Amino acid sequence: MKTEIVPQKKGFAKAVELINSGELVAFSTETVYGLGADFSNSKAVAKIFEAKGRPQDNPLIVHLAKAEDAELVAIDIPLEYYALAKKFMPGPLTIVLKKRSNVPDVVTAGGSTVAVRVPKNKTVRNLIALSHPLAAPSANRSKHISPTTAEHVALDLDGSVSLILDGGECKVGIESTVLDLTSKNPTILRPGAVTADMLLTVLSSVSEKHSTKIKVAKSPGMKYEHYSPICETVMGMTINSSRDAYDKAQSEGKKPVYVCLHNAKIKFGHRDTVVLGKTIKDYARNFYGALRYAETIYDYIIIEALDESGLGNSVMNRATKSAGGKFV
Ligand code: TXA
Ligand code: MG
């Protein structure tokens, strides 16, 4: 199969045709690129798992054209869903609801819940409206770094998907917040750009599961290795420890690099860095692209650790996973 990257408007009609005939299409969202199939077609959805090398027990998010379409795939939808939808949809928020019986097991990994989200990209919402809601994970090979450009998708999935709709670089850069509304208290299963504080403007309480600390995560995906560069990667907890680790790696003949914000770069002297920008938002947006770049040139990556509050908590969730929990 030949993989083509096509500007999203140009590839739109072809994408509708492919989805309707049970094939896969990769598309851009505000968070990361997704690899979509008609959620109601089990055979089509099975192709996603095959293309990614994804474990079967990890359920997929169903992407909707509009928030009310949750009714197509979920039942007993609580009022909180509609209140959250009003404020955060379309946007980087995924909500876990009780699943409707028409949703194939392959989408939900046999579970009784279904995750839904409405992406911001208007062309993609039109595509969904004209075809079907799309079951879609991030469009990377399982365990590798999530894709934030069409080229990243092509690098990971060349030959496994025929059409990649190019919608440019993803603006948020890390995956959506996953919020479970089926548990007793609304619970964040995966932190993202919609933070607990933002959710608390609508909800009276929000629990945060630090999924790195629990053995059997309720979001099954969180128990797997994730977002990993192909080379050794560690979190640099302070500038000094990062500098020491860099120098030690270099003295051992490795080619180290420090992935960091602008301020930290200045303190890093002559050493090699990949700069993520100036703000936490820049950090989130550029993080995966920086790792993909770094892994092609270097063989030892040190990632700058940030304060874990607000969006900082969400980016550190991804960063510590990229580093497999290792730190210096
Ligand atoms: O931003 C995003 O969410 C991107 C874009 C493409 O929409 N998608 C994405 O999908 O990150 P994926 O498959 O890479 O991650 C989905 C996460 C996994 O950790 C999965 O276990 C969890 O959501 N998930 C999916 N359905 C679930 C459910 N019914 N209950 C709990 N967790 C669920
Ligand atoms: Mg993923």
GROMACS .gro file of N, CA and C in nm, residues 75-163:
model
  267
   75ILE      N    1  -2.515   0.566   2.653
   75ILE     CA    2  -2.647   0.573   2.718
   75ILE      C    3  -2.630   0.635   2.858
   76ASP      N    4  -2.742   0.672   2.917
   76ASP     CA    5  -2.742   0.732   3.052
   76ASP      C    6  -2.640   0.845   3.064
   77ILE      N    7  -2.639   0.932   2.966
   77ILE     CA    8  -2.539   1.040   2.966
   77ILE      C    9  -2.574   1.142   3.075
   78PRO      N   10  -2.484   1.167   3.168
   78PRO     CA   11  -2.516   1.258   3.278
   78PRO      C   12  -2.518   1.404   3.233
   79LEU      N   13  -2.585   1.487   3.310
   79LEU     CA   14  -2.595   1.630   3.277
   79LEU      C   15  -2.458   1.696   3.271
   80GLU      N   16  -2.366   1.645   3.354
   80GLU     CA   17  -2.230   1.703   3.355
   80GLU      C   18  -2.167   1.697   3.215
   81TYR      N   19  -2.201   1.592   3.142
   81TYR     CA   20  -2.143   1.580   3.007
   81TYR      C   21  -2.181   1.701   2.923
   82TYR      N   22  -2.310   1.738   2.928
   82TYR     CA   23  -2.355   1.848   2.843
   82TYR      C   24  -2.296   1.981   2.891
   83ALA      N   25  -2.282   1.995   3.023
   83ALA     CA   26  -2.224   2.118   3.077
   83ALA      C   27  -2.077   2.130   3.033
   84LEU      N   28  -2.005   2.018   3.039
   84LEU     CA   29  -1.863   2.018   2.997
   84LEU      C   30  -1.852   2.042   2.847
   85ALA      N   31  -1.944   1.980   2.772
   85ALA     CA   32  -1.941   1.992   2.627
   85ALA      C   33  -1.958   2.137   2.585
   86LYS      N   34  -2.049   2.206   2.655
   86LYS     CA   35  -2.075   2.345   2.622
   86LYS      C   36  -1.948   2.429   2.632
   87LYS      N   37  -1.869   2.398   2.732
   87LYS     CA   38  -1.749   2.478   2.755
   87LYS      C   39  -1.625   2.428   2.680
   88PHE      N   40  -1.611   2.297   2.668
   88PHE     CA   41  -1.482   2.242   2.620
   88PHE      C   42  -1.489   2.166   2.488
   89MET      N   43  -1.606   2.154   2.427
   89MET     CA   44  -1.613   2.081   2.300
   89MET      C   45  -1.661   2.172   2.190
   90PRO      N   46  -1.606   2.172   2.071
   90PRO     CA   47  -1.487   2.094   2.035
   90PRO      C   48  -1.364   2.138   2.115
   91GLY      N   49  -1.276   2.044   2.142
   91GLY     CA   50  -1.156   2.076   2.217
   91GLY      C   51  -1.089   1.952   2.271
   92PRO      N   52  -0.976   1.971   2.343
   92PRO     CA   53  -0.893   1.857   2.384
   92PRO      C   54  -0.942   1.786   2.510
   93LEU      N   55  -1.072   1.753   2.512
   93LEU     CA   56  -1.129   1.682   2.627
   93LEU      C   57  -1.201   1.557   2.577
   94THR      N   58  -1.164   1.442   2.633
   94THR     CA   59  -1.230   1.314   2.603
   94THR      C   60  -1.309   1.273   2.727
   95ILE      N   61  -1.434   1.230   2.706
   95ILE     CA   62  -1.516   1.192   2.821
   95ILE      C   63  -1.560   1.046   2.810
   96VAL      N   64  -1.542   0.974   2.920
   96VAL     CA   65  -1.580   0.832   2.925
   96VAL      C   66  -1.722   0.820   2.976
   97LEU      N   67  -1.807   0.753   2.896
   97LEU     CA   68  -1.950   0.737   2.927
   97LEU      C   69  -1.986   0.589   2.923
   98LYS      N   70  -2.111   0.559   2.965
   98LYS     CA   71  -2.158   0.420   2.955
   98LYS      C   72  -2.184   0.389   2.808
   99LYS      N   73  -2.136   0.277   2.761
   99LYS     CA   74  -2.147   0.254   2.616
   99LYS      C   75  -2.284   0.201   2.576
  100ARG      N   76  -2.324   0.237   2.454
  100ARG     CA   77  -2.445   0.183   2.393
  100ARG      C   78  -2.410   0.046   2.333
  101SER      N   79  -2.509  -0.044   2.324
  101SER     CA   80  -2.475  -0.182   2.285
  101SER      C   81  -2.430  -0.193   2.140
  102ASN      N   82  -2.458  -0.091   2.057
  102ASN     CA   83  -2.416  -0.099   1.917
  102ASN      C   84  -2.266  -0.079   1.896
  103VAL      N   85  -2.194  -0.037   1.999
  103VAL     CA   86  -2.050  -0.012   1.983
  103VAL      C   87  -1.975  -0.146   1.987
  104PRO      N   88  -1.904  -0.181   1.880
  104PRO     CA   89  -1.836  -0.310   1.877
  104PRO      C   90  -1.733  -0.322   1.990
  105ASP      N   91  -1.715  -0.445   2.037
  105ASP     CA   92  -1.619  -0.472   2.146
  105ASP      C   93  -1.477  -0.429   2.110
  106VAL      N   94  -1.443  -0.438   1.982
  106VAL     CA   95  -1.305  -0.406   1.943
  106VAL      C   96  -1.273  -0.259   1.973
  107VAL      N   97  -1.377  -0.172   1.972
  107VAL     CA   98  -1.356  -0.029   2.001
  107VAL      C   99  -1.328  -0.008   2.150
  108THR      N  100  -1.403  -0.078   2.233
  108THR     CA  101  -1.397  -0.052   2.378
  108THR      C  102  -1.315  -0.157   2.451
  109ALA      N  103  -1.249  -0.243   2.376
  109ALA     CA  104  -1.172  -0.354   2.433
  109ALA      C  105  -1.262  -0.438   2.525
  110GLY      N  106  -1.386  -0.454   2.481
  110GLY     CA  107  -1.479  -0.540   2.554
  110GLY      C  108  -1.538  -0.474   2.679
  111GLY      N  109  -1.500  -0.351   2.707
  111GLY     CA  110  -1.547  -0.285   2.830
  111GLY      C  111  -1.689  -0.230   2.817
  112SER      N  112  -1.744  -0.182   2.928
  112SER     CA  113  -1.882  -0.133   2.930
  112SER      C  114  -1.889   0.019   2.913
  113THR      N  115  -1.773   0.081   2.888
  113THR     CA  116  -1.772   0.227   2.871
  113THR      C  117  -1.716   0.262   2.733
  114VAL      N  118  -1.746   0.385   2.691
  114VAL     CA  119  -1.692   0.433   2.563
  114VAL      C  120  -1.640   0.575   2.584
  115ALA      N  121  -1.526   0.605   2.524
  115ALA     CA  122  -1.467   0.739   2.536
  115ALA      C  123  -1.504   0.820   2.411
  116VAL      N  124  -1.550   0.944   2.431
  116VAL     CA  125  -1.585   1.028   2.315
  116VAL      C  126  -1.514   1.163   2.321
  117ARG      N  127  -1.489   1.217   2.201
  117ARG     CA  128  -1.428   1.349   2.195
  117ARG      C  129  -1.465   1.415   2.063
  118VAL      N  130  -1.473   1.549   2.064
  118VAL     CA  131  -1.505   1.626   1.943
  118VAL      C  132  -1.382   1.709   1.908
  119PRO      N  133  -1.311   1.671   1.803
  119PRO     CA  134  -1.188   1.745   1.770
  119PRO      C  135  -1.219   1.883   1.714
  120LYS      N  136  -1.122   1.973   1.726
  120LYS     CA  137  -1.145   2.112   1.681
  120LYS      C  138  -1.143   2.125   1.529
  121ASN      N  139  -1.061   2.046   1.464
  121ASN     CA  140  -1.043   2.058   1.319
  121ASN      C  141  -1.178   2.046   1.245
  122LYS      N  142  -1.218   2.157   1.180
  122LYS     CA  143  -1.350   2.163   1.117
  122LYS      C  144  -1.362   2.066   0.999
  123THR      N  145  -1.255   2.055   0.921
  123THR     CA  146  -1.258   1.964   0.806
  123THR      C  147  -1.280   1.821   0.856
  124VAL      N  148  -1.215   1.787   0.967
  124VAL     CA  149  -1.229   1.651   1.021
  124VAL      C  150  -1.371   1.630   1.073
  125ARG      N  151  -1.428   1.733   1.137
  125ARG     CA  152  -1.567   1.719   1.183
  125ARG      C  153  -1.663   1.703   1.065
  126ASN      N  154  -1.635   1.773   0.955
  126ASN     CA  155  -1.717   1.755   0.835
  126ASN      C  156  -1.703   1.614   0.779
  127LEU      N  157  -1.580   1.565   0.782
  127LEU     CA  158  -1.555   1.428   0.735
  127LEU      C  159  -1.638   1.329   0.818
  128ILE      N  160  -1.635   1.349   0.950
  128ILE     CA  161  -1.710   1.259   1.039
  128ILE      C  162  -1.860   1.270   1.012
  129ALA      N  163  -1.906   1.395   0.993
  129ALA     CA  164  -2.049   1.416   0.968
  129ALA      C  165  -2.094   1.348   0.839
  130LEU      N  166  -2.006   1.344   0.740
  130LEU     CA  167  -2.042   1.285   0.611
  130LEU      C  168  -2.013   1.135   0.602
  131SER      N  169  -1.943   1.082   0.702
  131SER     CA  170  -1.916   0.937   0.699
  131SER      C  171  -1.971   0.875   0.827
  132HIS      N  172  -1.886   0.854   0.927
  132HIS     CA  173  -1.928   0.793   1.053
  132HIS      C  174  -1.841   0.851   1.164
  133PRO      N  175  -1.885   0.841   1.291
  133PRO     CA  176  -1.792   0.871   1.400
  133PRO      C  177  -1.668   0.783   1.382
  134LEU      N  178  -1.553   0.839   1.415
  134LEU     CA  179  -1.427   0.768   1.389
  134LEU      C  180  -1.363   0.717   1.518
  135ALA      N  181  -1.348   0.586   1.526
  135ALA     CA  182  -1.265   0.530   1.632
  135ALA      C  183  -1.122   0.562   1.593
  136ALA      N  184  -1.048   0.629   1.682
  136ALA     CA  185  -0.912   0.668   1.642
  136ALA      C  186  -0.819   0.684   1.761
  137PRO      N  187  -0.705   0.616   1.758
  137PRO     CA  188  -0.596   0.642   1.852
  137PRO      C  189  -0.499   0.740   1.788
  138SER      N  190  -0.394   0.777   1.860
  138SER     CA  191  -0.288   0.857   1.799
  138SER      C  192  -0.224   0.776   1.686
  139ALA      N  193  -0.180   0.847   1.580
  139ALA     CA  194  -0.137   0.780   1.457
  139ALA      C  195   0.012   0.748   1.457
  140ASN      N  196   0.062   0.691   1.567
  140ASN     CA  197   0.202   0.650   1.575
  140ASN      C  198   0.208   0.498   1.587
  141ARG      N  199   0.326   0.440   1.564
  141ARG     CA  200   0.345   0.299   1.600
  141ARG      C  201   0.329   0.291   1.750
  142SER      N  202   0.266   0.187   1.799
  142SER     CA  203   0.244   0.170   1.942
  142SER      C  204   0.377   0.190   2.017
  143LYS      N  205   0.375   0.263   2.127
  143LYS     CA  206   0.490   0.292   2.214
  143LYS      C  207   0.577   0.407   2.164
  144HIS      N  208   0.577   0.435   2.034
  144HIS     CA  209   0.664   0.543   1.985
  144HIS      C  210   0.601   0.678   2.017
  145ILE      N  211   0.673   0.783   1.981
  145ILE     CA  212   0.631   0.920   2.012
  145ILE      C  213   0.507   0.958   1.930
  146SER      N  214   0.409   1.024   1.993
  146SER     CA  215   0.288   1.062   1.921
  146SER      C  216   0.321   1.163   1.811
  147PRO      N  217   0.245   1.159   1.700
  147PRO     CA  218   0.276   1.245   1.585
  147PRO      C  219   0.206   1.380   1.591
  148THR      N  220   0.279   1.486   1.564
  148THR     CA  221   0.218   1.620   1.561
  148THR      C  222   0.229   1.685   1.423
  149THR      N  223   0.280   1.610   1.325
  149THR     CA  224   0.276   1.656   1.185
  149THR      C  225   0.241   1.535   1.097
  150ALA      N  226   0.198   1.564   0.973
  150ALA     CA  227   0.166   1.457   0.878
  150ALA      C  228   0.291   1.373   0.848
  151GLU      N  229   0.407   1.439   0.846
  151GLU     CA  230   0.532   1.367   0.817
  151GLU      C  231   0.563   1.266   0.928
  152HIS      N  232   0.536   1.305   1.054
  152HIS     CA  233   0.558   1.209   1.164
  152HIS      C  234   0.475   1.082   1.141
  153VAL      N  235   0.349   1.102   1.098
  153VAL     CA  236   0.262   0.986   1.074
  153VAL      C  237   0.322   0.898   0.965
  154ALA      N  238   0.366   0.963   0.857
  154ALA     CA  239   0.422   0.887   0.745
  154ALA      C  240   0.546   0.808   0.788
  155LEU      N  241   0.627   0.867   0.876
  155LEU     CA  242   0.748   0.798   0.922
  155LEU      C  243   0.712   0.671   0.998
  156ASP      N  244   0.604   0.676   1.078
  156ASP     CA  245   0.568   0.559   1.160
  156ASP      C  246   0.482   0.459   1.085
  157LEU      N  247   0.393   0.508   0.998
  157LEU     CA  248   0.289   0.419   0.943
  157LEU      C  249   0.298   0.403   0.792
  158ASP      N  250   0.413   0.433   0.735
  158ASP     CA  251   0.429   0.422   0.590
  158ASP      C  252   0.392   0.280   0.544
  159GLY      N  253   0.305   0.273   0.446
  159GLY     CA  254   0.264   0.143   0.394
  159GLY      C  255   0.146   0.080   0.469
  160SER      N  256   0.107   0.138   0.584
  160SER     CA  257  -0.006   0.081   0.660
  160SER      C  258  -0.133   0.162   0.649
  161VAL      N  259  -0.122   0.284   0.594
  161VAL     CA  260  -0.240   0.368   0.575
  161VAL      C  261  -0.222   0.437   0.439
  162SER      N  262  -0.330   0.444   0.360
  162SER     CA  263  -0.309   0.498   0.225
  162SER      C  264  -0.318   0.651   0.222
  163LEU      N  265  -0.398   0.710   0.312
  163LEU     CA  266  -0.419   0.856   0.305
  163LEU      C  267  -0.394   0.924   0.439
   0.00000   0.00000   0.00000
